[in-house]
C-alpha atoms as an extended CHARMM CRD file, in Angstrom:
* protein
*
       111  EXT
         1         1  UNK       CA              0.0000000000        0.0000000000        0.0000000000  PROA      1               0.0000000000
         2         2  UNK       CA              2.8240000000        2.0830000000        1.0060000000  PROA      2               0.0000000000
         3         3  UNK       CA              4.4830000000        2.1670000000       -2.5290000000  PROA      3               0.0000000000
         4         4  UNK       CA              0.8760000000        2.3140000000       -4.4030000000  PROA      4               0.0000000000
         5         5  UNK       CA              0.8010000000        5.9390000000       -2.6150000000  PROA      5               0.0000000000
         6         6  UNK       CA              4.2760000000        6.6990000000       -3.3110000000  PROA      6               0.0000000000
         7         7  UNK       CA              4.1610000000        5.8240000000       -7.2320000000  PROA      7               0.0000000000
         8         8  UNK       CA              0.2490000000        7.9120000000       -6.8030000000  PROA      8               0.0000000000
         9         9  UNK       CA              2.2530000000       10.7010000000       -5.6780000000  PROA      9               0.0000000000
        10        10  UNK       CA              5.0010000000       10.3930000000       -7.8850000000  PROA      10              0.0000000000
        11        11  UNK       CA              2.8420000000       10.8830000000      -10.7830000000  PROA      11              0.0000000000
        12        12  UNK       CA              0.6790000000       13.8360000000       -9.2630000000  PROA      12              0.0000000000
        13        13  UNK       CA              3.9240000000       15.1220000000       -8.7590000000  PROA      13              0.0000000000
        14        14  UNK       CA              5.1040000000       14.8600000000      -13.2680000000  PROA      14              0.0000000000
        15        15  UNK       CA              1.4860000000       15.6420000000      -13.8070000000  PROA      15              0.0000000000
        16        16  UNK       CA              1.5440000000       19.1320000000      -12.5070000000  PROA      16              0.0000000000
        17        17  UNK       CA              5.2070000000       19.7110000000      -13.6570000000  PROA      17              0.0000000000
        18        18  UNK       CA              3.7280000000       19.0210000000      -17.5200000000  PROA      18              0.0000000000
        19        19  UNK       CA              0.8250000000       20.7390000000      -16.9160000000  PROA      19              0.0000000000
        20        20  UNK       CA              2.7090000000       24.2170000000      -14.9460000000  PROA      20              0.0000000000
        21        21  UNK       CA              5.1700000000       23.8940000000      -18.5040000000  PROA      21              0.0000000000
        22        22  UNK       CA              2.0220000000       23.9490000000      -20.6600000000  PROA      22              0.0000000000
        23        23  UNK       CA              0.8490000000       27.1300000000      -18.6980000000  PROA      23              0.0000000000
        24        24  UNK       CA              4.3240000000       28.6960000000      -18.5530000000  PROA      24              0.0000000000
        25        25  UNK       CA              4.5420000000       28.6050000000      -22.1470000000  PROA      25              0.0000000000
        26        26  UNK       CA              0.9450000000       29.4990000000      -22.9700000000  PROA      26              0.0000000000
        27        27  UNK       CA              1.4840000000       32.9770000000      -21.0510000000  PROA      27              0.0000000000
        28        28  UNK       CA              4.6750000000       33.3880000000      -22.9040000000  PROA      28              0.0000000000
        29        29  UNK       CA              3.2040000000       33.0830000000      -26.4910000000  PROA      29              0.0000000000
        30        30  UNK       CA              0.3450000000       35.4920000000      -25.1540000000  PROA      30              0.0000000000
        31        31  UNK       CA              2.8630000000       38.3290000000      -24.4990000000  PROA      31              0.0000000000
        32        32  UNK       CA              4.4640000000       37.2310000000      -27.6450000000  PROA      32              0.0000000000
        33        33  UNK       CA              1.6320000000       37.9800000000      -29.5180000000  PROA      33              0.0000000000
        34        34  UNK       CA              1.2250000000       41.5390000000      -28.1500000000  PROA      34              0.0000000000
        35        35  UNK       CA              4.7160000000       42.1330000000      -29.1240000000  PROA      35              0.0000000000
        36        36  UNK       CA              3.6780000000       41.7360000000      -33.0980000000  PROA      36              0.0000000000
        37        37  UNK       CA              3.1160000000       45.0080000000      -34.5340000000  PROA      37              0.0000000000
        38        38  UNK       CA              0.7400000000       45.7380000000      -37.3150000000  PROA      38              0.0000000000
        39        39  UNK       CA              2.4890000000       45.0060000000      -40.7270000000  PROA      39              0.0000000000
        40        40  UNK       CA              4.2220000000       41.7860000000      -39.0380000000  PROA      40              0.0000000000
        41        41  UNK       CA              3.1840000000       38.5860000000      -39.6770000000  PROA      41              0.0000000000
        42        42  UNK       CA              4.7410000000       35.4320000000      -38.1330000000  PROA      42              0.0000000000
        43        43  UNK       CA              4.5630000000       32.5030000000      -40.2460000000  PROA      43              0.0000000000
        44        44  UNK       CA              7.2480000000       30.2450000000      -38.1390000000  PROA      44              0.0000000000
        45        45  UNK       CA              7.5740000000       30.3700000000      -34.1560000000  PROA      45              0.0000000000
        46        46  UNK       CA              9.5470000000       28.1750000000      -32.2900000000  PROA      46              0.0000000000
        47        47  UNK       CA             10.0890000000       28.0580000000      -28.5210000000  PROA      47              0.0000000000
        48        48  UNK       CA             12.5450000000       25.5460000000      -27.1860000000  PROA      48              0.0000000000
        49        49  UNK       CA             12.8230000000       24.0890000000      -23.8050000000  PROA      49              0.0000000000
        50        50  UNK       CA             16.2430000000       25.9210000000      -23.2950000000  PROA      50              0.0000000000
        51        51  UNK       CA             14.4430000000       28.9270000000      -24.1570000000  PROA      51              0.0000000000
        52        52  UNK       CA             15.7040000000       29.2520000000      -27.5110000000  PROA      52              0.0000000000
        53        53  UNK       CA             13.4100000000       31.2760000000      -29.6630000000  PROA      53              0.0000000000
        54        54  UNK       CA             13.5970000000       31.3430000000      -33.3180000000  PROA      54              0.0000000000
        55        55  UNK       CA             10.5200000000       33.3540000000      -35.7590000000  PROA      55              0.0000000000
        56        56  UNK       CA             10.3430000000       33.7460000000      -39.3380000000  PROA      56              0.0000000000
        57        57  UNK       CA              8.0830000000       36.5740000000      -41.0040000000  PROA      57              0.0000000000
        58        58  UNK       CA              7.3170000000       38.7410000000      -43.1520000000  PROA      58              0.0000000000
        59        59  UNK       CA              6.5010000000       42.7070000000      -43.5810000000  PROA      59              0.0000000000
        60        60  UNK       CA              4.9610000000       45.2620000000      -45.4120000000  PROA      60              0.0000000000
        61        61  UNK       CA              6.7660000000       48.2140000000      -44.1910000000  PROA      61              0.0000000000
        62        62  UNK       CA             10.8330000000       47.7980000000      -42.5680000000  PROA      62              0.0000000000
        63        63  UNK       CA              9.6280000000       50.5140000000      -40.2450000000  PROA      63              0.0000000000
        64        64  UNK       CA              7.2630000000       47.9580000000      -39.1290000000  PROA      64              0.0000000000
        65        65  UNK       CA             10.0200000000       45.6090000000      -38.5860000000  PROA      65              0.0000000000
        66        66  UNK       CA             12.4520000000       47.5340000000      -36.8610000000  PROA      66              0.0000000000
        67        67  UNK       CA              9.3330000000       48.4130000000      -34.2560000000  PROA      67              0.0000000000
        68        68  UNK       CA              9.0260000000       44.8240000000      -33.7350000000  PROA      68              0.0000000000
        69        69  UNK       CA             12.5910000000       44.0520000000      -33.1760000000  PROA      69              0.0000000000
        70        70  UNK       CA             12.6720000000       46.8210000000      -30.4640000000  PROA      70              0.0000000000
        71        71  UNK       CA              9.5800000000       45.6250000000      -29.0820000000  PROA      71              0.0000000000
        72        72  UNK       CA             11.8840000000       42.3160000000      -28.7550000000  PROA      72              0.0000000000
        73        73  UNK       CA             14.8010000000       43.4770000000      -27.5930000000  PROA      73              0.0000000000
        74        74  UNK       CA             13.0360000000       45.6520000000      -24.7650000000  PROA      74              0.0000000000
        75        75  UNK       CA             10.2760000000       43.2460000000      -23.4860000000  PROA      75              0.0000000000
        76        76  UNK       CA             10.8870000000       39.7510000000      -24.7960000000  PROA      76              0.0000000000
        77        77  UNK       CA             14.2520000000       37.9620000000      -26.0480000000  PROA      77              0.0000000000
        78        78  UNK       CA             17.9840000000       38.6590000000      -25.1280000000  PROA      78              0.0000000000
        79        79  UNK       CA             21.2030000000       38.0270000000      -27.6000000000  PROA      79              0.0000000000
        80        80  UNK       CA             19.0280000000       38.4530000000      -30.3660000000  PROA      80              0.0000000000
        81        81  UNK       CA             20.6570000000       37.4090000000      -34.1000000000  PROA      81              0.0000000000
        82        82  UNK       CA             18.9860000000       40.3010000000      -36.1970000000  PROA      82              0.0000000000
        83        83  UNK       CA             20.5590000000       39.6760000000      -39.8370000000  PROA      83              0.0000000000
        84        84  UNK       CA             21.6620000000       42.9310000000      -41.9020000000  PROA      84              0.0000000000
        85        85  UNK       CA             19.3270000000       40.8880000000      -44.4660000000  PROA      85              0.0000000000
        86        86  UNK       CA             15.9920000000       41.5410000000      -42.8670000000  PROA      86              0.0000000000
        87        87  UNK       CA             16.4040000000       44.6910000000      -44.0360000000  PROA      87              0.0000000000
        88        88  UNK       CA             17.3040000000       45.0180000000      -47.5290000000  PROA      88              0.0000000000
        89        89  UNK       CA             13.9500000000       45.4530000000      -48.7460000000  PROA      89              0.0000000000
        90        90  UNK       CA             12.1280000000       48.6050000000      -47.9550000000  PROA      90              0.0000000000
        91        91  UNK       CA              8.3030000000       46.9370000000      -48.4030000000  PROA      91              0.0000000000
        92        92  UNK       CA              7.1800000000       43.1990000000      -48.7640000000  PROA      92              0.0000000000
        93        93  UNK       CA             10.1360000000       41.6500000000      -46.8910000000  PROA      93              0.0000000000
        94        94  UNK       CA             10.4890000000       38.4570000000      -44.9730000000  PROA      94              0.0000000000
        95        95  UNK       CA             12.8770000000       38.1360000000      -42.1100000000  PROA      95              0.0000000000
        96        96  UNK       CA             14.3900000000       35.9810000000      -39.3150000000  PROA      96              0.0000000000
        97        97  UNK       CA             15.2980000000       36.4520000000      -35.5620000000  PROA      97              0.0000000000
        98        98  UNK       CA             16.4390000000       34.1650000000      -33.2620000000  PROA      98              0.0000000000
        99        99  UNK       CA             17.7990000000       34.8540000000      -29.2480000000  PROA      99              0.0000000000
       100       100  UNK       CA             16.9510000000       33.6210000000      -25.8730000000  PROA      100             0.0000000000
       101       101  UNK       CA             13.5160000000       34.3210000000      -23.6960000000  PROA      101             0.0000000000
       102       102  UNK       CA             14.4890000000       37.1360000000      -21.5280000000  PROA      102             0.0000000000
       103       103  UNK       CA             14.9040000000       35.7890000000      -18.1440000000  PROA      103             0.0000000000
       104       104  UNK       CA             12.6280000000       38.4740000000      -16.6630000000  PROA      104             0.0000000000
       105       105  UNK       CA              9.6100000000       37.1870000000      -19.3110000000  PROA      105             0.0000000000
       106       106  UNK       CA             10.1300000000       33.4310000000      -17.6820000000  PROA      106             0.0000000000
       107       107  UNK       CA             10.0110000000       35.0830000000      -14.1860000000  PROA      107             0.0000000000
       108       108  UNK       CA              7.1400000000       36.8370000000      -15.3130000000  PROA      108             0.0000000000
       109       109  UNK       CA              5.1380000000       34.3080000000      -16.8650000000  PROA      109             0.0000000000
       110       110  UNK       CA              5.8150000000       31.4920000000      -13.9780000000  PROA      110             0.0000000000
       111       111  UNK       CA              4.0440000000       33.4520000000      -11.5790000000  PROA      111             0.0000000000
């Protein structure tokens, strides 16, 4: 009986792990979204779990771009790999980023 409770508990315990993950990452993508700036469009989002982020996209206006990326680098990723190649096209451009979740945004979104 003893180890029927302790296995019981043992899996309550990996349950709510998964399940706190699941919520973690479901808050993150949330803020994500409200990062996105009009003109942006993500067609590739990718969050690892080591927190490795890594979105494809494409614009209609670099201005709308370069908003995003500073909406980014101020609320949402650190080290951020921001290719000289996003922005070669003034309109109609695509685009890729890649960095690390800002710890503060994990902190954040745990709570």
């Amino acid at each position: 009986m003893s180890q029927e409770v302790e296995l019981l508990n043992k899996t309550i315990e990996q349950i709510s792990k998964t399940q706190t993950g699941y919520f973690v990452k479901s808050k993150i993508l949330i803020d994500f979204v409200k990062s996105v700036p009009q003109g942006v469009a993500i067609t590739d989002f990718v969050l690892t779990d080591t927190n490795e982020i890594s979105i494809d996209g494409v614009y209609t206006n670099r201005d709308d771009l370069v908003k995003f990326k500073e909406n980014l680098e101020q609320h949402f990723l650190t080290n951020i790999q921001f290719p000289i190649s996003n922005l070669l096209k003034q309109t109609d451009g695509s685009f890729s980023i890649h960095g690390m979740l800002a710890p503060e945004e994990i902190n954040k979104s745990a709570l």
